Amino acid sequence: DAGVTQSPTHLIKTRGQQVTLRCSPKSGHDTVSWYQQALGQGPQFIFQYYEEEERQRGNFPDRFSGHQFPNYSSELNVNALLLGDSALYLCASSVRDRGSYEQYFGPGTRLTVT
Amino acid sequence: GNSVTQMEGPVTLSEEAFLTINCTYTATGYPSLFWYVQYPGEGLQLLLKATKADDKGSNKGFEATYRKETTSFHLEKGSVQVSDSAVYFCALNVNTGFQKLVFGTGTRLLVSP
């Protein structure tokens, strides 16, 4: 059973560019969340998708947007990249109706903005 | 708002020493509590969890008890190994219907032989 997968592993972009990160959830999971983890910090919640809609959003600007596809996979898009967007981006999947709300994390995408 | 406070690291121990990593929380509502571990170059792995007061989560020799009266969820292990060296994150989720984890800043553990 494959766990949560993310692509690419690493990415280098220039300020002002746009980037798309991808995530495939664990088999049987229908909810995908995205987190940003700056160096030396804990992950910060960006947003969550369920049934192809954004259900919750953290304190991130509109430059951060996402999408969920019918197969439950998800994309995170960041426009007009800033140096401060450099971080590890983590995708987590879960099942909506599970009471424990346990989230399973992927290995992350390391984004470097120069 | 909801927040998690962890002790500053790094925590440096010798193999077979006793480990405690302190975690306290502030939450509106009745949270579930988690400990995640992050090994170098990897994503987060769930280590243990507790969903109600006085629950004890345990896994791989690690334990943590949900203490509502002190709003704490301290991580303990009786005898650490070199392979336990990693960053440990305490987190909470307020059961609002959609999961949203709030993490502490993490505590790095270094275990020497």
mmCIF file of N, CA, C and O in Angstrom, chain A residues 3-11 13 18-26 32-35 47 65-69 71-78 88-93 105-111:
data_model
loop_
_atom_site.group_PDB
_atom_site.id
_atom_site.type_symbol
_atom_site.label_atom_id
_atom_site.label_comp_id
_atom_site.label_asym_id
_atom_site.label_seq_id
_atom_site.Cartn_x
_atom_site.Cartn_y
_atom_site.Cartn_z
ATOM 1 N N GLY A 3 1.996 4.939 0.475
ATOM 2 C CA GLY A 3 1.590 6.009 1.363
ATOM 3 C C GLY A 3 1.346 7.271 0.562
ATOM 4 O O GLY A 3 1.098 7.237 -0.644
ATOM 5 N N VAL A 4 1.462 8.395 1.219
ATOM 6 C CA VAL A 4 1.295 9.681 0.552
ATOM 7 C C VAL A 4 2.541 9.968 -0.278
ATOM 8 O O VAL A 4 3.662 9.847 0.226
ATOM 9 N N THR A 5 2.344 10.316 -1.527
ATOM 10 C CA THR A 5 3.485 10.643 -2.384
ATOM 11 C C THR A 5 3.392 12.084 -2.847
ATOM 12 O O THR A 5 2.282 12.619 -3.044
ATOM 13 N N GLN A 6 4.551 12.703 -3.013
ATOM 14 C CA GLN A 6 4.614 14.094 -3.444
ATOM 15 C C GLN A 6 5.667 14.243 -4.546
ATOM 16 O O GLN A 6 6.669 13.538 -4.569
ATOM 17 N N SER A 7 5.395 15.192 -5.433
ATOM 18 C CA SER A 7 6.379 15.485 -6.479
ATOM 19 C C SER A 7 6.349 16.970 -6.812
ATOM 20 O O SER A 7 5.300 17.632 -6.667
ATOM 21 N N PRO A 8 7.496 17.525 -7.209
ATOM 22 C CA PRO A 8 8.808 16.888 -7.182
ATOM 23 C C PRO A 8 9.386 16.840 -5.768
ATOM 24 O O PRO A 8 8.774 17.358 -4.839
ATOM 25 N N THR A 9 10.558 16.271 -5.637
ATOM 26 C CA THR A 9 11.220 16.201 -4.333
ATOM 27 C C THR A 9 11.842 17.543 -3.985
ATOM 28 O O THR A 9 11.750 18.007 -2.846
ATOM 29 N N HIS A 10 12.502 18.118 -4.970
ATOM 30 C CA HIS A 10 13.146 19.421 -4.799
ATOM 31 C C HIS A 10 12.811 20.302 -5.981
ATOM 32 O O HIS A 10 12.581 19.809 -7.090
ATOM 33 N N LEU A 11 12.842 21.608 -5.719
ATOM 34 C CA LEU A 11 12.497 22.561 -6.765
ATOM 35 C C LEU A 11 13.193 23.876 -6.465
ATOM 36 O O LEU A 11 13.209 24.335 -5.325
ATOM 37 N N LYS A 13 13.219 27.840 -7.783
ATOM 38 C CA LYS A 13 12.525 28.842 -8.594
ATOM 39 C C LYS A 13 13.100 30.224 -8.298
ATOM 40 O O LYS A 13 13.773 30.439 -7.286
ATOM 41 N N GLN A 18 5.991 31.209 -10.738
ATOM 42 C CA GLN A 18 4.885 30.433 -10.201
ATOM 43 C C GLN A 18 5.323 28.979 -10.093
ATOM 44 O O GLN A 18 6.184 28.521 -10.857
ATOM 45 N N VAL A 19 4.752 28.254 -9.130
ATOM 46 C CA VAL A 19 5.136 26.860 -8.931
ATOM 47 C C VAL A 19 3.899 26.018 -8.644
ATOM 48 O O VAL A 19 2.916 26.512 -8.067
ATOM 49 N N THR A 20 3.948 24.769 -9.074
ATOM 50 C CA THR A 20 2.880 23.803 -8.784
ATOM 51 C C THR A 20 3.481 22.560 -8.151
ATOM 52 O O THR A 20 4.420 21.973 -8.697
ATOM 53 N N LEU A 21 2.966 22.194 -7.007
ATOM 54 C CA LEU A 21 3.395 20.992 -6.302
ATOM 55 C C LEU A 21 2.252 19.993 -6.325
ATOM 56 O O LEU A 21 1.072 20.382 -6.282
ATOM 57 N N ARG A 22 2.595 18.715 -6.338
ATOM 58 C CA ARG A 22 1.578 17.683 -6.488
ATOM 59 C C ARG A 22 1.612 16.671 -5.353
ATOM 60 O O ARG A 22 2.678 16.397 -4.785
ATOM 61 N N CYS A 23 0.445 16.099 -5.081
ATOM 62 C CA CYS A 23 0.305 15.165 -3.967
ATOM 63 C C CYS A 23 -0.711 14.084 -4.323
ATOM 64 O O CYS A 23 -1.807 14.386 -4.827
ATOM 65 N N SER A 24 -0.350 12.831 -4.044
ATOM 66 C CA SER A 24 -1.288 11.723 -4.159
ATOM 67 C C SER A 24 -1.529 11.153 -2.774
ATOM 68 O O SER A 24 -0.568 10.767 -2.096
ATOM 69 N N PRO A 25 -2.776 11.106 -2.336
ATOM 70 C CA PRO A 25 -3.039 10.661 -0.967
ATOM 71 C C PRO A 25 -2.878 9.156 -0.802
ATOM 72 O O PRO A 25 -2.809 8.408 -1.783
ATOM 73 N N LYS A 26 -2.828 8.752 0.433
ATOM 74 C CA LYS A 26 -2.809 7.326 0.773
ATOM 75 C C LYS A 26 -4.095 6.692 0.256
ATOM 76 O O LYS A 26 -5.158 7.320 0.244
ATOM 77 N N VAL A 32 -7.220 15.972 1.668
ATOM 78 C CA VAL A 32 -5.811 16.354 1.534
ATOM 79 C C VAL A 32 -5.593 17.723 2.172
ATOM 80 O O VAL A 32 -6.361 18.662 1.932
ATOM 81 N N SER A 33 -4.562 17.798 2.991
ATOM 82 C CA SER A 33 -4.177 19.068 3.616
ATOM 83 C C SER A 33 -2.761 19.413 3.188
ATOM 84 O O SER A 33 -1.941 18.519 2.965
ATOM 85 N N TRP A 34 -2.466 20.697 3.132
ATOM 86 C CA TRP A 34 -1.130 21.180 2.795
ATOM 87 C C TRP A 34 -0.589 22.007 3.945
ATOM 88 O O TRP A 34 -1.306 22.807 4.562
ATOM 89 N N TYR A 35 0.696 21.817 4.223
ATOM 90 C CA TYR A 35 1.386 22.534 5.279
ATOM 91 C C TYR A 35 2.700 23.101 4.729
ATOM 92 O O TYR A 35 3.338 22.484 3.873
ATOM 93 N N PHE A 47 -4.077 24.950 3.739
ATOM 94 C CA PHE A 47 -5.498 24.706 3.464
ATOM 95 C C PHE A 47 -5.753 23.220 3.350
ATOM 96 O O PHE A 47 -4.827 22.406 3.358
ATOM 97 N N SER A 65 -2.884 28.821 -3.733
ATOM 98 C CA SER A 65 -4.160 28.250 -4.140
ATOM 99 C C SER A 65 -3.979 26.758 -4.377
ATOM 100 O O SER A 65 -2.860 26.261 -4.473
ATOM 101 N N GLY A 66 -5.106 26.078 -4.465
ATOM 102 C CA GLY A 66 -4.999 24.634 -4.632
ATOM 103 C C GLY A 66 -6.122 24.064 -5.454
ATOM 104 O O GLY A 66 -7.031 24.784 -5.915
ATOM 105 N N HIS A 67 -6.039 22.769 -5.599
ATOM 106 C CA HIS A 67 -7.065 22.066 -6.355
ATOM 107 C C HIS A 67 -7.061 20.608 -5.910
ATOM 108 O O HIS A 67 -6.009 20.064 -5.560
ATOM 109 N N GLN A 68 -8.248 20.001 -5.923
ATOM 110 C CA GLN A 68 -8.330 18.567 -5.698
ATOM 111 C C GLN A 68 -9.063 17.938 -6.867
ATOM 112 O O GLN A 68 -10.092 18.461 -7.312
ATOM 113 N N PHE A 69 -8.560 16.836 -7.320
ATOM 114 C CA PHE A 69 -9.117 16.153 -8.491
ATOM 115 C C PHE A 69 -10.057 15.030 -8.052
ATOM 116 O O PHE A 69 -10.047 14.621 -6.881
ATOM 117 N N ASN A 71 -9.894 11.977 -8.356
ATOM 118 C CA ASN A 71 -9.206 10.810 -7.783
ATOM 119 C C ASN A 71 -8.569 11.139 -6.434
ATOM 120 O O ASN A 71 -7.786 10.358 -5.912
ATOM 121 N N TYR A 72 -8.908 12.303 -5.889
ATOM 122 C CA TYR A 72 -8.485 12.784 -4.557
ATOM 123 C C TYR A 72 -7.068 13.369 -4.542
ATOM 124 O O TYR A 72 -6.689 13.964 -3.529
ATOM 125 N N SER A 73 -6.314 13.248 -5.612
ATOM 126 C CA SER A 73 -5.003 13.882 -5.636
ATOM 127 C C SER A 73 -5.165 15.392 -5.613
ATOM 128 O O SER A 73 -6.269 15.926 -5.858
ATOM 129 N N SER A 74 -4.073 16.084 -5.329
ATOM 130 C CA SER A 74 -4.188 17.522 -5.113
ATOM 131 C C SER A 74 -2.956 18.250 -5.643
ATOM 132 O O SER A 74 -1.875 17.663 -5.779
ATOM 133 N N GLU A 75 -3.157 19.504 -5.947
ATOM 134 C CA GLU A 75 -2.060 20.399 -6.330
ATOM 135 C C GLU A 75 -2.067 21.631 -5.446
ATOM 136 O O GLU A 75 -3.134 22.102 -5.024
ATOM 137 N N LEU A 76 -0.872 22.125 -5.178
ATOM 138 C CA LEU A 76 -0.695 23.399 -4.491
ATOM 139 C C LEU A 76 0.000 24.334 -5.480
ATOM 140 O O LEU A 76 1.041 23.976 -6.032
ATOM 141 N N ASN A 77 -0.578 25.490 -5.699
ATOM 142 C CA ASN A 77 -0.001 26.484 -6.579
ATOM 143 C C ASN A 77 0.396 27.723 -5.775
ATOM 144 O O ASN A 77 -0.368 28.177 -4.914
ATOM 145 N N VAL A 78 1.579 28.217 -6.059
ATOM 146 C CA VAL A 78 2.005 29.463 -5.437
ATOM 147 C C VAL A 78 2.426 30.424 -6.549
ATOM 148 O O VAL A 78 3.297 30.100 -7.360
ATOM 149 N N LEU A 88 9.825 23.639 3.193
ATOM 150 C CA LEU A 88 9.401 22.279 2.873
ATOM 151 C C LEU A 88 7.873 22.279 2.865
ATOM 152 O O LEU A 88 7.245 22.687 3.841
ATOM 153 N N TYR A 89 7.284 21.844 1.775
ATOM 154 C CA TYR A 89 5.828 21.801 1.662
ATOM 155 C C TYR A 89 5.365 20.361 1.832
ATOM 156 O O TYR A 89 5.747 19.472 1.071
ATOM 157 N N LEU A 90 4.554 20.163 2.837
ATOM 158 C CA LEU A 90 4.090 18.832 3.209
ATOM 159 C C LEU A 90 2.626 18.651 2.851
ATOM 160 O O LEU A 90 1.805 19.539 3.086
ATOM 161 N N CYS A 91 2.338 17.510 2.305
ATOM 162 C CA CYS A 91 0.968 17.116 2.029
ATOM 163 C C CYS A 91 0.588 16.039 3.041
ATOM 164 O O CYS A 91 1.412 15.175 3.376
ATOM 165 N N ALA A 92 -0.627 16.104 3.514
ATOM 166 C CA ALA A 92 -1.121 15.088 4.447
ATOM 167 C C ALA A 92 -2.496 14.629 3.993
ATOM 168 O O ALA A 92 -3.311 15.434 3.534
ATOM 169 N N SER A 93 -2.746 13.340 4.119
ATOM 170 C CA SER A 93 -4.066 12.839 3.750
ATOM 171 C C SER A 93 -4.745 12.179 4.942
ATOM 172 O O SER A 93 -4.086 11.749 5.893
ATOM 173 N N PHE A 105 1.436 11.920 6.522
ATOM 174 C CA PHE A 105 2.217 12.905 5.779
ATOM 175 C C PHE A 105 3.087 12.263 4.700
ATOM 176 O O PHE A 105 3.603 11.159 4.870
ATOM 177 N N GLY A 106 3.259 13.009 3.624
ATOM 178 C CA GLY A 106 4.212 12.644 2.599
ATOM 179 C C GLY A 106 5.600 13.146 2.960
ATOM 180 O O GLY A 106 5.781 13.833 3.967
ATOM 181 N N PRO A 107 6.592 12.828 2.118
ATOM 182 C CA PRO A 107 7.971 13.225 2.411
ATOM 183 C C PRO A 107 8.253 14.700 2.167
ATOM 184 O O PRO A 107 9.279 15.218 2.613
ATOM 185 N N GLY A 108 7.353 15.372 1.462
ATOM 186 C CA GLY A 108 7.515 16.795 1.255
ATOM 187 C C GLY A 108 8.207 17.166 -0.044
ATOM 188 O O GLY A 108 8.879 16.347 -0.674
ATOM 189 N N THR A 109 8.006 18.421 -0.440
ATOM 190 C CA THR A 109 8.717 19.028 -1.553
ATOM 191 C C THR A 109 9.509 20.207 -1.012
ATOM 192 O O THR A 109 8.935 21.103 -0.387
ATOM 193 N N ARG A 110 10.806 20.186 -1.237
ATOM 194 C CA ARG A 110 11.662 21.284 -0.776
ATOM 195 C C ARG A 110 11.709 22.341 -1.864
ATOM 196 O O ARG A 110 12.235 22.090 -2.954
ATOM 197 N N LEU A 111 11.139 23.507 -1.572
ATOM 198 C CA LEU A 111 11.126 24.623 -2.524
ATOM 199 C C LEU A 111 12.140 25.667 -2.093
ATOM 200 O O LEU A 111 12.123 26.128 -0.953
#
